[in-house]
PDB file of N, CA and C in Angstrom:
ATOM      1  N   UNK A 150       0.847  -1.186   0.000  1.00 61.00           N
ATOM      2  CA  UNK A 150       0.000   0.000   0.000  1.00 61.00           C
ATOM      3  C   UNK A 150       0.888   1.244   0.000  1.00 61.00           C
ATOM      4  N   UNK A 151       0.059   2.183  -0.842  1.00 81.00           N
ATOM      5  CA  UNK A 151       1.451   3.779  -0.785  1.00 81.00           C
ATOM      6  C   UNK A 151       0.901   4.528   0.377  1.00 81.00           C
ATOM      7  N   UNK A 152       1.463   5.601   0.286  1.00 83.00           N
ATOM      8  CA  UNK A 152       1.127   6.306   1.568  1.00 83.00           C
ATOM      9  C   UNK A 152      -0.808   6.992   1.250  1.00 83.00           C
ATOM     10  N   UNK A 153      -1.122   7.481   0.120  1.00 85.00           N
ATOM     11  CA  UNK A 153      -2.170   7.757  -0.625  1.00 85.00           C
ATOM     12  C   UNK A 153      -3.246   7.486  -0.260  1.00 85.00           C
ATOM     13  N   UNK A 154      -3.376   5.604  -0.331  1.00 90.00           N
ATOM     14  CA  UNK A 154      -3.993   4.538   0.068  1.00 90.00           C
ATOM     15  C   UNK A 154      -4.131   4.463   1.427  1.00 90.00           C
ATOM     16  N   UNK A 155      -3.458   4.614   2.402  1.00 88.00           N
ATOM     17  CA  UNK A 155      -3.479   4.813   3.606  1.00 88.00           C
ATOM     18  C   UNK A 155      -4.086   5.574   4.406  1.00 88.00           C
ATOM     19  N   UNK A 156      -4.135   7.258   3.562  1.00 88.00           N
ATOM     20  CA  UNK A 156      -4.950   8.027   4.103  1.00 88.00           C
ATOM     21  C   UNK A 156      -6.313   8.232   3.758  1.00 88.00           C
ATOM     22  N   UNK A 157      -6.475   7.601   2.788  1.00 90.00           N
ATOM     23  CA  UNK A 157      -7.966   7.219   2.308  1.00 90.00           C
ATOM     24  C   UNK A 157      -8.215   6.629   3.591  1.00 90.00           C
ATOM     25  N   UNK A 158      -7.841   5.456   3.440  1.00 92.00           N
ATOM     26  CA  UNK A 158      -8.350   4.303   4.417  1.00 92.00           C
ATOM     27  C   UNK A 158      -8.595   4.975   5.455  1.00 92.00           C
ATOM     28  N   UNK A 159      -7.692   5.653   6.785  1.00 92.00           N
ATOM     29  CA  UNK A 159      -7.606   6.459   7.750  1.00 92.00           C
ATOM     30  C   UNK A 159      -8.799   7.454   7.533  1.00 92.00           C
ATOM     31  N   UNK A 160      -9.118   8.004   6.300  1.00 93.00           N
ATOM     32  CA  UNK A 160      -9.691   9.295   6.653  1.00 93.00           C
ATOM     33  C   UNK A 160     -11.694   8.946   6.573  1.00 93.00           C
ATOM     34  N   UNK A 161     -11.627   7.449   5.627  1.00 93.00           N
ATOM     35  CA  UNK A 161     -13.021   6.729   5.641  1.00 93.00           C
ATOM     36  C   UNK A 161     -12.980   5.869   6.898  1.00 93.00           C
ATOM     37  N   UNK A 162     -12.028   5.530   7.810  1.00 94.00           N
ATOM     38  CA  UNK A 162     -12.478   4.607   8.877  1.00 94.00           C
ATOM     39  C   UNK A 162     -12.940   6.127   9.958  1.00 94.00           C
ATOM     40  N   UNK A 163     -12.080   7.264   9.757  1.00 95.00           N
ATOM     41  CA  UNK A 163     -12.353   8.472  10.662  1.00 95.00           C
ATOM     42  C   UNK A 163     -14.479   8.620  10.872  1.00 95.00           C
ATOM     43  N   UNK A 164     -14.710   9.138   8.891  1.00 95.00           N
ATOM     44  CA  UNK A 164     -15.622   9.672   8.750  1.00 95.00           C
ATOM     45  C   UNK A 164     -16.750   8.647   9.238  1.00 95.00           C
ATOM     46  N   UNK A 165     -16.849   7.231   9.271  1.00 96.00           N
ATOM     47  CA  UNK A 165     -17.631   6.316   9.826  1.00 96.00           C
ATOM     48  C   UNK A 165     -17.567   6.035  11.131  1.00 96.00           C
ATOM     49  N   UNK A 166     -16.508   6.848  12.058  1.00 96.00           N
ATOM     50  CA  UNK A 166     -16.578   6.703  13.470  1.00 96.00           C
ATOM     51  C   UNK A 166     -17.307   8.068  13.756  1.00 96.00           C
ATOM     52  N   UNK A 167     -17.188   8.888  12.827  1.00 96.00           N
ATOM     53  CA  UNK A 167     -18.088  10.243  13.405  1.00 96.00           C
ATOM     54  C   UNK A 167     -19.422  10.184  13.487  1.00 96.00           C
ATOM     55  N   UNK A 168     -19.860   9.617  11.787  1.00 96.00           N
ATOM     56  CA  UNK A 168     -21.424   8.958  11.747  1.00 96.00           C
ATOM     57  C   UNK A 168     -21.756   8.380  12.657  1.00 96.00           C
ATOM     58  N   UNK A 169     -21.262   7.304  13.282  1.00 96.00           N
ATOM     59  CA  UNK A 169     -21.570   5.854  13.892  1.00 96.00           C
ATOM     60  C   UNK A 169     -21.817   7.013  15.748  1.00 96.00           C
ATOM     61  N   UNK A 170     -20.939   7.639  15.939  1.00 96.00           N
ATOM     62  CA  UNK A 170     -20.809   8.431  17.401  1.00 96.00           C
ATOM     63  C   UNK A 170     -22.799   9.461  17.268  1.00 96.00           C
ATOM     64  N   UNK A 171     -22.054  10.239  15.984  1.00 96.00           N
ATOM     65  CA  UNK A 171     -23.979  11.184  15.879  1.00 96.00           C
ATOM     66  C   UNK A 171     -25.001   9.929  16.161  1.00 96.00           C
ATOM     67  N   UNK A 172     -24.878   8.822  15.140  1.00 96.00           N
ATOM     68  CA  UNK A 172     -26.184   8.379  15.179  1.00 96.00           C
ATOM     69  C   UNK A 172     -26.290   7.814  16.181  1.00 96.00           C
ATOM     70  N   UNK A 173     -25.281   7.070  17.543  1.00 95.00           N
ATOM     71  CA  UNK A 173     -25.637   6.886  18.635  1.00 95.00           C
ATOM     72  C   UNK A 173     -25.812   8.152  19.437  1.00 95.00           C
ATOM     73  N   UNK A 174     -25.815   8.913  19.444  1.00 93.00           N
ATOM     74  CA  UNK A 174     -26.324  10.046  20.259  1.00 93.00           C
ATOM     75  C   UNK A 174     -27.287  10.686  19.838  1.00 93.00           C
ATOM     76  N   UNK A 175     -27.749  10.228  18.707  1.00 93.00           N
ATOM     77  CA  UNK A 175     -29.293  10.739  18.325  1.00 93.00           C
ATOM     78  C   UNK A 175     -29.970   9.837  19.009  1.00 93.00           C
ATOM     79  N   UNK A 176     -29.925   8.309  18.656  1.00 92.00           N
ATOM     80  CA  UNK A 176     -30.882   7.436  19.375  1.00 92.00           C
ATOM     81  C   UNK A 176     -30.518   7.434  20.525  1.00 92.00           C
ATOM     82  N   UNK A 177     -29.420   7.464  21.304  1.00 91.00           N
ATOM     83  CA  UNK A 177     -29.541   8.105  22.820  1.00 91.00           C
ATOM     84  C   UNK A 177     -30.030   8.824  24.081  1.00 91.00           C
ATOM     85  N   UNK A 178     -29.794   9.768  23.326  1.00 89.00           N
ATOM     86  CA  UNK A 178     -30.520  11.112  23.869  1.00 89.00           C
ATOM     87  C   UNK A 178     -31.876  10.711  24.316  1.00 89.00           C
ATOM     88  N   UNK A 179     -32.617  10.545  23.669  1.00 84.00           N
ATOM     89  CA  UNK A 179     -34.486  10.155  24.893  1.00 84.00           C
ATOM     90  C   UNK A 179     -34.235   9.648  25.480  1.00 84.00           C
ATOM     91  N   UNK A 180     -33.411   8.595  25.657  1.00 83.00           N
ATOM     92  CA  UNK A 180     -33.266   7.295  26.691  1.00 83.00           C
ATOM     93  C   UNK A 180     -33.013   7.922  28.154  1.00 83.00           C
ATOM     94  N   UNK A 181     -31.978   8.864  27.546  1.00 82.00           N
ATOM     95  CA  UNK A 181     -30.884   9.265  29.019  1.00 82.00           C
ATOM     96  C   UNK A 181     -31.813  10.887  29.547  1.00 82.00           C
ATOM     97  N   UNK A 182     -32.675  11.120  28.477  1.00 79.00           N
ATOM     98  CA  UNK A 182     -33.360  12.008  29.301  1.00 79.00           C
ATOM     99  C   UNK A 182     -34.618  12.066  30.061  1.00 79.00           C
ATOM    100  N   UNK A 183     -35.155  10.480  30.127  1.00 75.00           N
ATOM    101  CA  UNK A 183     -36.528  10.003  30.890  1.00 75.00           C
ATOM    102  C   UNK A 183     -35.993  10.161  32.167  1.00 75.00           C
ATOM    103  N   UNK A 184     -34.994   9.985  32.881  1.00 70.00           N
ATOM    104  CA  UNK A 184     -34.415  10.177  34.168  1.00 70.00           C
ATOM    105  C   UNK A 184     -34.629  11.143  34.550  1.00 70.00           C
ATOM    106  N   UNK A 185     -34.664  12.609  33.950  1.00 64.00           N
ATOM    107  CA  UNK A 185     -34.706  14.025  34.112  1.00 64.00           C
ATOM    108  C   UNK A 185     -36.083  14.618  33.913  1.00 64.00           C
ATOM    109  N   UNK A 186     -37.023  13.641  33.400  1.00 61.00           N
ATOM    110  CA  UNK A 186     -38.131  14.412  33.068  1.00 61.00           C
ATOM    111  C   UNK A 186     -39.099  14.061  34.770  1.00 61.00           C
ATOM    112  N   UNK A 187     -39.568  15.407  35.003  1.00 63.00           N
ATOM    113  CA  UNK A 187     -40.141  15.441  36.825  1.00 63.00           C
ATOM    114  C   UNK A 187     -41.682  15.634  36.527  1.00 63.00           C
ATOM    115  N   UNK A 188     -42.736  14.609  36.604  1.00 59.00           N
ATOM    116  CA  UNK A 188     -43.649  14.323  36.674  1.00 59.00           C
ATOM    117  C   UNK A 188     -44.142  14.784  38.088  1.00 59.00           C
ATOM    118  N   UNK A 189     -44.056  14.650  38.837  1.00 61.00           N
ATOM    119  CA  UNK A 189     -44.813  14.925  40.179  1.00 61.00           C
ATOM    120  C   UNK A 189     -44.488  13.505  40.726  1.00 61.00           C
ATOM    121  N   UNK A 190     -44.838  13.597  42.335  1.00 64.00           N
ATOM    122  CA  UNK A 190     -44.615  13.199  43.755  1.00 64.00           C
ATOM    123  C   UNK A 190     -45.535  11.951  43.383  1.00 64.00           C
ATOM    124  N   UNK A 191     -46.353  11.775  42.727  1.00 60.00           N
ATOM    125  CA  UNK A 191     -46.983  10.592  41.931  1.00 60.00           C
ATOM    126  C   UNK A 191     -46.602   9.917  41.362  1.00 60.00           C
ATOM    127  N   UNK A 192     -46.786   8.187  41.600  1.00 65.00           N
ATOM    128  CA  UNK A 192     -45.851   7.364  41.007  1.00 65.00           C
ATOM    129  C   UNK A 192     -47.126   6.795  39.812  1.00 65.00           C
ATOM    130  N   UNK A 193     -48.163   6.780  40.015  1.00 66.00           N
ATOM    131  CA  UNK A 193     -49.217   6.282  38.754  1.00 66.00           C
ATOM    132  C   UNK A 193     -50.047   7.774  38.491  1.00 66.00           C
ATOM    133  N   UNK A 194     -50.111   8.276  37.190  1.00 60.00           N
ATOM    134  CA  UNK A 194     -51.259   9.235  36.874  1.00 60.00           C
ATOM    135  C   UNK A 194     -52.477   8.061  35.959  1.00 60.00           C
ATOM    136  N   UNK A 195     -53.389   8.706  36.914  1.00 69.00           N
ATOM    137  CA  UNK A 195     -54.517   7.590  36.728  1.00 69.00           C
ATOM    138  C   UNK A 195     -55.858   9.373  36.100  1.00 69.00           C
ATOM    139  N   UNK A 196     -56.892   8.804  35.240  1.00 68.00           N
ATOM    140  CA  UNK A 196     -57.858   9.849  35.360  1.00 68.00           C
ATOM    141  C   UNK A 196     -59.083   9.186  36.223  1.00 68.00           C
ATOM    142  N   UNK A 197     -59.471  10.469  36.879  1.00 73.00           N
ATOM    143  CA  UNK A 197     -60.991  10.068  37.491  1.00 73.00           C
ATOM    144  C   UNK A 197     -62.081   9.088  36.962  1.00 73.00           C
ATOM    145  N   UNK A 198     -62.101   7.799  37.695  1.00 70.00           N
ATOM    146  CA  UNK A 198     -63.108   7.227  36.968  1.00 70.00           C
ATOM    147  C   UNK A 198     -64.947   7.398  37.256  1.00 70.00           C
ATOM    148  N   UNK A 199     -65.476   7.578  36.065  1.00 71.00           N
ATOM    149  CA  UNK A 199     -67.096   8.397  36.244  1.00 71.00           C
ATOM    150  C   UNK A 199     -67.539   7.128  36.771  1.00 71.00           C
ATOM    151  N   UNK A 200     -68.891   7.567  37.438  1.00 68.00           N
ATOM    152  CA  UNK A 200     -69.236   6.187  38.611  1.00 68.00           C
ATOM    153  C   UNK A 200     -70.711   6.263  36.974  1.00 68.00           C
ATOM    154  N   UNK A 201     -70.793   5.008  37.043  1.00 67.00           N
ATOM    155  CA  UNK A 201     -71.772   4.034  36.078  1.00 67.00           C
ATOM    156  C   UNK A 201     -73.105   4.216  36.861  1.00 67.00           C
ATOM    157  N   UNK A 202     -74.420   4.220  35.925  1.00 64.00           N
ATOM    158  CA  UNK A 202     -75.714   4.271  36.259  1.00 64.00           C
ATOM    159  C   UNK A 202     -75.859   2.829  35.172  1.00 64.00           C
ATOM    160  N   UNK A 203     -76.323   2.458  34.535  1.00 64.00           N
ATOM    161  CA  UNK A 203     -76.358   1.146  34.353  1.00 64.00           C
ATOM    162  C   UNK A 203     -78.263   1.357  33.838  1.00 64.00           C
ATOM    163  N   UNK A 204     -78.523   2.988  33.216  1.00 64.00           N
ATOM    164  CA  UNK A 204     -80.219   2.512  33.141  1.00 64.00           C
ATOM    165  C   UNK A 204     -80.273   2.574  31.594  1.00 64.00           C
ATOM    166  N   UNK A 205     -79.099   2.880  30.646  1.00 66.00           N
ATOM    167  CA  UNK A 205     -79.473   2.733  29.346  1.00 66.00           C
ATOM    168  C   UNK A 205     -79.868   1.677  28.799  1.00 66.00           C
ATOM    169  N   UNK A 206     -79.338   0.277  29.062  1.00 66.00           N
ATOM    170  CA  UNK A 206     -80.244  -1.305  28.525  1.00 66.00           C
ATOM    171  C   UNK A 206     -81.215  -1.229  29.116  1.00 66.00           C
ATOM    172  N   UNK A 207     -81.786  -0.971  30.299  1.00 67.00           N
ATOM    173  CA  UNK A 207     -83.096  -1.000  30.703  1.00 67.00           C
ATOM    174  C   UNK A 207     -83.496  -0.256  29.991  1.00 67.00           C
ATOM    175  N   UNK A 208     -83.558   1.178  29.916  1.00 66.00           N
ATOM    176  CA  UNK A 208     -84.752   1.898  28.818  1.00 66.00           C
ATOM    177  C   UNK A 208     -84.583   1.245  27.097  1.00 66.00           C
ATOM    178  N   UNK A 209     -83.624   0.998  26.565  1.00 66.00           N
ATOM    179  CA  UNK A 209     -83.319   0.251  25.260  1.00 66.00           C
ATOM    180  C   UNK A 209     -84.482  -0.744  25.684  1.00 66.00           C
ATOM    181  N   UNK A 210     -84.770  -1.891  26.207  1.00 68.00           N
ATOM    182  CA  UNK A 210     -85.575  -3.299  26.186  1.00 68.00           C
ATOM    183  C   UNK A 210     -86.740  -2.916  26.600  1.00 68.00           C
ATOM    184  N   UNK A 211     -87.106  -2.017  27.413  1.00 68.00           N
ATOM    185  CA  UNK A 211     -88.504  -1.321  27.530  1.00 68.00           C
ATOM    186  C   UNK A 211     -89.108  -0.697  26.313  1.00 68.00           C
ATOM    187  N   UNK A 212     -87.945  -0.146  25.533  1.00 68.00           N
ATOM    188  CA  UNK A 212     -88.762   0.795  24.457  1.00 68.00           C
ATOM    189  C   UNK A 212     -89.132  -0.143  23.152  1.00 68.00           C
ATOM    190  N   UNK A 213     -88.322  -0.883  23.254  1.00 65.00           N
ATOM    191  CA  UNK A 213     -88.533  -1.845  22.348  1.00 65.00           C
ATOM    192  C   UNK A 213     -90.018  -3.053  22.410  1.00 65.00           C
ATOM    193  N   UNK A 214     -90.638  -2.890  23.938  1.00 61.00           N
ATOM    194  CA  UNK A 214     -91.582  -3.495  24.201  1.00 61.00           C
ATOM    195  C   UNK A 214     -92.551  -2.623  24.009  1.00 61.00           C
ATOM    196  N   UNK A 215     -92.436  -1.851  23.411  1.00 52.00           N
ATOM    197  CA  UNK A 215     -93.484  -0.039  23.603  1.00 52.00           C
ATOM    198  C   UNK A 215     -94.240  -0.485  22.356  1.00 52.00           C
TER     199      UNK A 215
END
């Protein structure tokens, strides 16, 4: 190999360690920042559940007997 050849080689193994470094620190980055994100003193966010009346099938089977 001449010297030519060499720095090719050197300067394409360089440019694929730079790619290879960004694109792990693109897909990185969310991972390492769920640690930092502060939700509140709450370990489950739940929403209010509406309390059930249960009279819509009853009027449905009544009206249908109408």
């Amino acid at each position: 190999m001449n010297e030519a050849t060499t720095m090719n080689t050197l300067t394409g193994i360089l440019r694929l360690l730079a790619r290879a470094a960004l694109l792990a620190t693109l897909v990185a980055a969310p991972a390492l920042m769920v640690p930092k994100v502060n939700a509140g003193d709450r370990i489950t966010i739940e929403a209010q559940s509406q309390k059930k009346m249960g009279a819509g099938l009853v009027l449905l089977v009544s009206l249908q007997r109408a």
